Amino acid sequence: MYHPTVARLTYRALLGRRRAAILFALPALLLIISAVIRVMTGADDETATTVLGGFALATMVPLIGVVAGTGAIGPEIDDGSVVYLLAKPIKRPTIVFTKLIVAIGVTVAFSAIPTLVAGFILNGNSQQIAVAYAVAAAVASIAYSAVFLLLGTVTRHAVVAGLVYALVWETLFGSLIPGARTLSVQQWSLALAQKIGAEGAISSDVGLPLALVLLIGVTVAATWYAGRKLRTLTLAGEE
């Protein structure tokens, strides 16, 4: 299910000059903000929760997911180079799964690790806040990567659609409309963070059992459908 050559090509595409600049910029901004806040206000659990929840998990993680998830396959479909890949004797599910693994790895590396470091800077992992948000960022990275990889296979405007979901649905509607939070990857990952952190330190609008079911379900369904769409794309190209 994992093809090293496909993985290598995908890593090269994701870590190209333009995308790498975006991938490095957001974590760097988080670390700078965290350092400045720590110097100005000292260690504070509430401030750490606000920064890690409001910027890292709510903004940085989905944006990096958009870049990595859509960038893993979208550009190849847009410029037609995916035809050369599909012409190789590689199973379509293997292509999708390999690209998903790469997208997850990149998203976790550029979101979960900086979130952990930022948490230690902000409050030294008091009440397990740094670890909790880092785990939440890693789990959210998996779901975001699958969803945005799917978008890359179904629309040529995957980046725009991903940004609309990340910024409008997750950030805007998720903060204003209580019912929308149940369908939010951010809230699902927060349920796990709530379990890891000290009692009362972190809260989520979704229970942990439901959150785990939704995270797994969305990831599996998005990956399966992306493989199906890629198979359909192959047939269309052959015709």
Tab-separated table of C-alpha atoms in Angstrom:
chain	number	residue	atom	x	y	z
A	1	MET	CA	0.000	0.000	0.000
A	2	TYR	CA	3.041	2.308	0.247
A	3	HIS	CA	5.145	3.135	-2.804
A	4	PRO	CA	8.565	4.733	-2.083
A	5	THR	CA	8.914	6.387	-5.490
A	6	VAL	CA	5.484	8.023	-5.266
A	7	ALA	CA	6.330	9.140	-1.736
A	8	ARG	CA	9.630	10.677	-2.829
A	9	LEU	CA	8.002	12.605	-5.672
A	10	THR	CA	5.247	13.824	-3.356
A	11	TYR	CA	7.742	15.018	-0.740
A	12	ARG	CA	9.629	16.926	-3.426
A	13	ALA	CA	6.405	18.562	-4.602
A	14	LEU	CA	5.293	19.537	-1.088
A	15	LEU	CA	8.660	20.835	0.042
A	16	GLY	CA	9.266	22.929	-3.042
A	17	ARG	CA	10.247	26.536	-2.579
A	18	ARG	CA	6.769	28.136	-2.596
A	19	ARG	CA	4.970	25.607	-0.394
A	20	ALA	CA	7.923	25.250	1.971
A	21	ALA	CA	7.810	28.992	2.630
A	22	ILE	CA	4.196	28.714	3.766
A	23	LEU	CA	4.854	25.569	5.777
A	24	PHE	CA	7.728	27.183	7.668
A	25	ALA	CA	6.095	30.594	8.090
A	26	LEU	CA	3.105	29.530	10.186
A	27	PRO	CA	5.037	27.488	12.805
A	28	ALA	CA	7.669	30.237	12.986
A	29	LEU	CA	4.930	32.797	13.655
A	30	LEU	CA	3.466	30.592	16.395
A	31	LEU	CA	6.848	30.233	18.117
A	32	ILE	CA	7.569	33.964	17.870
A	33	ILE	CA	4.158	34.846	19.315
A	34	SER	CA	4.629	32.322	22.118
A	35	ALA	CA	8.084	33.657	22.997
A	36	VAL	CA	6.908	37.270	23.037
A	37	ILE	CA	3.903	36.425	25.217
A	38	ARG	CA	6.051	34.450	27.650
A	39	VAL	CA	8.502	37.349	27.991
A	40	MET	CA	5.732	39.912	28.446
A	41	THR	CA	3.307	38.028	30.708
A	42	GLY	CA	5.199	35.055	32.097
A	43	ALA	CA	3.874	31.508	32.312
A	44	ASP	CA	0.090	31.390	32.365
A	45	ASP	CA	-2.132	28.366	31.700
A	46	GLU	CA	-5.091	30.363	30.403
A	47	THR	CA	-2.917	32.271	27.961
A	48	ALA	CA	-1.334	29.032	26.772
A	49	THR	CA	-4.766	27.539	26.135
A	50	THR	CA	-5.861	30.628	24.231
A	51	VAL	CA	-2.805	30.683	21.967
A	52	LEU	CA	-2.640	26.941	21.345
A	53	GLY	CA	-6.365	26.578	20.869
A	54	GLY	CA	-7.096	29.844	19.094
A	55	PHE	CA	-4.125	30.047	16.759
A	56	ALA	CA	-2.293	26.705	16.617
A	57	LEU	CA	-5.208	24.270	16.487
A	58	ALA	CA	-7.899	26.509	14.989
A	59	THR	CA	-5.826	28.269	12.328
A	60	MET	CA	-2.336	26.884	11.802
A	61	VAL	CA	-3.166	23.165	11.672
A	62	PRO	CA	-5.989	23.392	9.085
A	63	LEU	CA	-4.014	25.816	6.906
A	64	ILE	CA	-0.995	23.527	6.866
A	65	GLY	CA	-3.401	20.667	6.174
A	66	VAL	CA	-4.726	22.555	3.164
A	67	VAL	CA	-1.220	23.112	1.788
A	68	ALA	CA	-0.085	19.520	2.361
A	69	GLY	CA	-3.343	17.720	1.557
A	70	THR	CA	-4.213	19.517	-1.660
A	71	GLY	CA	-0.576	19.867	-2.685
A	72	ALA	CA	-0.013	16.110	-2.475
A	73	ILE	CA	-2.081	15.446	-5.611
A	74	GLY	CA	-3.958	18.539	-6.793
A	75	PRO	CA	-1.170	20.139	-8.853
A	76	GLU	CA	-0.482	16.858	-10.671
A	77	ILE	CA	-4.123	16.660	-11.705
A	78	ASP	CA	-4.231	20.323	-12.710
A	79	ASP	CA	-1.186	20.198	-14.998
A	80	GLY	CA	-1.944	16.728	-16.343
A	81	SER	CA	1.263	15.129	-15.074
A	82	VAL	CA	-0.808	12.654	-13.065
A	83	VAL	CA	-1.366	10.787	-16.347
A	84	TYR	CA	2.268	9.662	-16.327
A	85	LEU	CA	1.904	8.399	-12.773
A	86	LEU	CA	-1.336	6.571	-13.544
A	87	ALA	CA	0.324	4.934	-16.544
A	88	LYS	CA	2.692	3.119	-14.206
A	89	PRO	CA	1.738	-0.358	-12.906
A	90	ILE	CA	0.775	0.997	-9.503
A	91	LYS	CA	-2.602	0.395	-7.936
A	92	ARG	CA	-4.692	3.541	-7.559
A	93	PRO	CA	-5.380	2.955	-3.832
A	94	THR	CA	-1.608	2.642	-3.326
A	95	ILE	CA	-1.077	6.037	-4.939
A	96	VAL	CA	-3.714	7.669	-2.742
A	97	PHE	CA	-2.557	5.945	0.448
A	98	THR	CA	1.084	6.848	-0.186
A	99	LYS	CA	0.247	10.477	-0.843
A	100	LEU	CA	-1.926	10.527	2.273
A	101	ILE	CA	0.922	9.197	4.418
A	102	VAL	CA	3.226	11.883	3.039
A	103	ALA	CA	0.640	14.620	3.603
A	104	ILE	CA	0.062	13.418	7.171
A	105	GLY	CA	3.793	13.319	7.873
A	106	VAL	CA	4.315	16.847	6.577
A	107	THR	CA	1.275	18.227	8.408
A	108	VAL	CA	2.244	16.600	11.707
A	109	ALA	CA	5.842	17.775	11.405
A	110	PHE	CA	4.868	21.380	10.699
A	111	SER	CA	1.949	21.594	13.144
A	112	ALA	CA	2.086	19.119	16.040
A	113	ILE	CA	5.793	19.550	16.797
A	114	PRO	CA	5.702	23.382	16.784
A	115	THR	CA	2.534	23.241	18.915
A	116	LEU	CA	4.360	21.125	21.490
A	117	VAL	CA	7.350	23.476	21.527
A	118	ALA	CA	5.090	26.535	21.766
A	119	GLY	CA	3.249	24.956	24.697
A	120	PHE	CA	6.484	24.424	26.600
A	121	ILE	CA	7.503	28.003	25.870
A	122	LEU	CA	4.172	29.386	27.084
A	123	ASN	CA	3.749	27.489	30.345
A	124	GLY	CA	6.246	24.638	30.540
A	125	ASN	CA	3.530	22.031	29.918
A	126	SER	CA	1.670	22.919	33.091
A	127	GLN	CA	-1.522	20.830	33.391
A	128	GLN	CA	-0.304	18.818	30.372
A	129	ILE	CA	-1.574	21.596	28.110
A	130	ALA	CA	1.363	21.460	25.679
A	131	VAL	CA	1.185	17.689	25.254
A	132	ALA	CA	-2.612	17.720	24.990
A	133	TYR	CA	-2.686	20.283	22.201
A	134	ALA	CA	0.221	18.622	20.399
A	135	VAL	CA	-1.643	15.295	20.365
A	136	ALA	CA	-4.797	17.091	19.225
A	137	ALA	CA	-2.829	18.759	16.419
A	138	ALA	CA	-1.405	15.385	15.316
A	139	VAL	CA	-4.827	13.724	15.297
A	140	ALA	CA	-6.410	16.662	13.477
A	141	SER	CA	-3.568	16.508	10.935
A	142	ILE	CA	-4.630	13.004	9.943
A	143	ALA	CA	-8.253	13.955	9.325
A	144	TYR	CA	-7.414	17.241	7.603
A	145	SER	CA	-4.906	15.545	5.306
A	146	ALA	CA	-7.492	12.973	4.207
A	147	VAL	CA	-10.223	15.570	3.642
A	148	PHE	CA	-8.012	17.979	1.711
A	149	LEU	CA	-6.444	15.177	-0.313
A	150	LEU	CA	-9.972	14.224	-1.327
A	151	LEU	CA	-10.657	17.829	-2.334
A	152	GLY	CA	-7.544	17.697	-4.499
A	153	THR	CA	-9.055	14.811	-6.470
A	154	VAL	CA	-12.578	16.163	-6.905
A	155	THR	CA	-12.044	19.835	-7.773
A	156	ARG	CA	-9.498	22.032	-9.500
A	157	HIS	CA	-10.216	24.676	-6.867
A	158	ALA	CA	-9.147	22.479	-3.954
A	159	VAL	CA	-7.092	25.175	-2.238
A	160	VAL	CA	-9.980	27.642	-2.314
A	161	ALA	CA	-12.430	25.004	-1.085
A	162	GLY	CA	-9.987	23.987	1.639
A	163	LEU	CA	-9.503	27.562	2.788
A	164	VAL	CA	-13.269	28.117	2.873
A	165	TYR	CA	-13.682	25.030	5.048
A	166	ALA	CA	-10.732	25.845	7.311
A	167	LEU	CA	-11.389	29.553	7.787
A	168	VAL	CA	-15.138	29.879	7.347
A	169	TRP	CA	-16.570	26.619	8.653
A	170	GLU	CA	-14.005	25.648	11.283
A	171	THR	CA	-13.074	29.113	12.538
A	172	LEU	CA	-16.120	31.330	11.896
A	173	PHE	CA	-19.157	29.042	12.029
A	174	GLY	CA	-17.501	26.785	14.575
A	175	SER	CA	-17.129	29.683	16.986
A	176	LEU	CA	-20.552	31.233	16.391
A	177	ILE	CA	-22.940	28.315	15.782
A	178	PRO	CA	-23.009	25.622	18.497
A	179	GLY	CA	-24.465	22.944	16.204
A	180	ALA	CA	-21.642	23.387	13.680
A	181	ARG	CA	-19.076	22.415	16.295
A	182	THR	CA	-20.260	18.827	16.232
A	183	LEU	CA	-19.068	18.612	12.613
A	184	SER	CA	-15.719	20.228	13.300
A	185	VAL	CA	-12.388	18.388	13.133
A	186	GLN	CA	-11.094	20.954	15.594
A	187	GLN	CA	-13.691	19.980	18.197
A	188	TRP	CA	-13.100	16.267	17.621
A	189	SER	CA	-9.403	16.691	18.302
A	190	LEU	CA	-10.141	18.918	21.303
A	191	ALA	CA	-12.077	16.026	22.825
A	192	LEU	CA	-8.840	14.051	22.939
A	193	ALA	CA	-6.934	17.048	24.290
A	194	GLN	CA	-9.530	17.396	27.028
A	195	LYS	CA	-8.899	13.801	28.059
A	196	ILE	CA	-5.119	14.273	28.191
A	197	GLY	CA	-5.029	17.670	29.884
A	198	ALA	CA	-5.736	18.314	33.542
A	199	GLU	CA	-9.377	18.459	34.568
A	200	GLY	CA	-10.973	21.733	33.489
A	201	ALA	CA	-7.931	22.915	31.521
A	202	ILE	CA	-9.368	22.178	28.061
A	203	SER	CA	-12.957	21.754	26.934
A	204	SER	CA	-14.680	20.339	23.863
A	205	ASP	CA	-18.267	20.384	22.636
A	206	VAL	CA	-18.004	16.767	21.459
A	207	GLY	CA	-17.669	13.685	23.654
A	208	LEU	CA	-14.545	11.564	23.227
A	209	PRO	CA	-16.259	8.348	21.966
A	210	LEU	CA	-18.185	10.241	19.276
A	211	ALA	CA	-15.109	12.293	18.390
A	212	LEU	CA	-13.001	9.168	17.820
A	213	VAL	CA	-15.699	7.563	15.672
A	214	LEU	CA	-16.037	10.708	13.559
A	215	LEU	CA	-12.270	11.164	13.175
A	216	ILE	CA	-11.764	7.582	12.040
A	217	GLY	CA	-14.896	7.575	9.887
A	218	VAL	CA	-14.064	10.799	8.050
A	219	THR	CA	-10.442	9.761	7.477
A	220	VAL	CA	-11.352	6.325	6.120
A	221	ALA	CA	-14.266	7.592	4.009
A	222	ALA	CA	-12.244	10.463	2.497
A	223	THR	CA	-9.329	8.162	1.668
A	224	TRP	CA	-11.594	5.552	0.092
A	225	TYR	CA	-13.481	8.084	-2.008
A	226	ALA	CA	-10.251	9.755	-3.141
A	227	GLY	CA	-9.066	6.378	-4.411
A	228	ARG	CA	-12.359	5.879	-6.205
A	229	LYS	CA	-12.185	9.306	-7.847
A	230	LEU	CA	-8.642	8.651	-8.974
A	231	ARG	CA	-9.768	5.397	-10.566
A	232	THR	CA	-12.552	7.275	-12.366
A	233	LEU	CA	-10.047	9.864	-13.527
A	234	THR	CA	-7.947	7.098	-15.028
A	235	LEU	CA	-10.873	5.721	-16.969
A	236	ALA	CA	-11.747	9.179	-18.242
A	237	GLY	CA	-8.178	9.710	-19.381
A	238	GLU	CA	-8.081	6.378	-21.192
A	239	GLU	CA	-11.285	7.150	-22.980
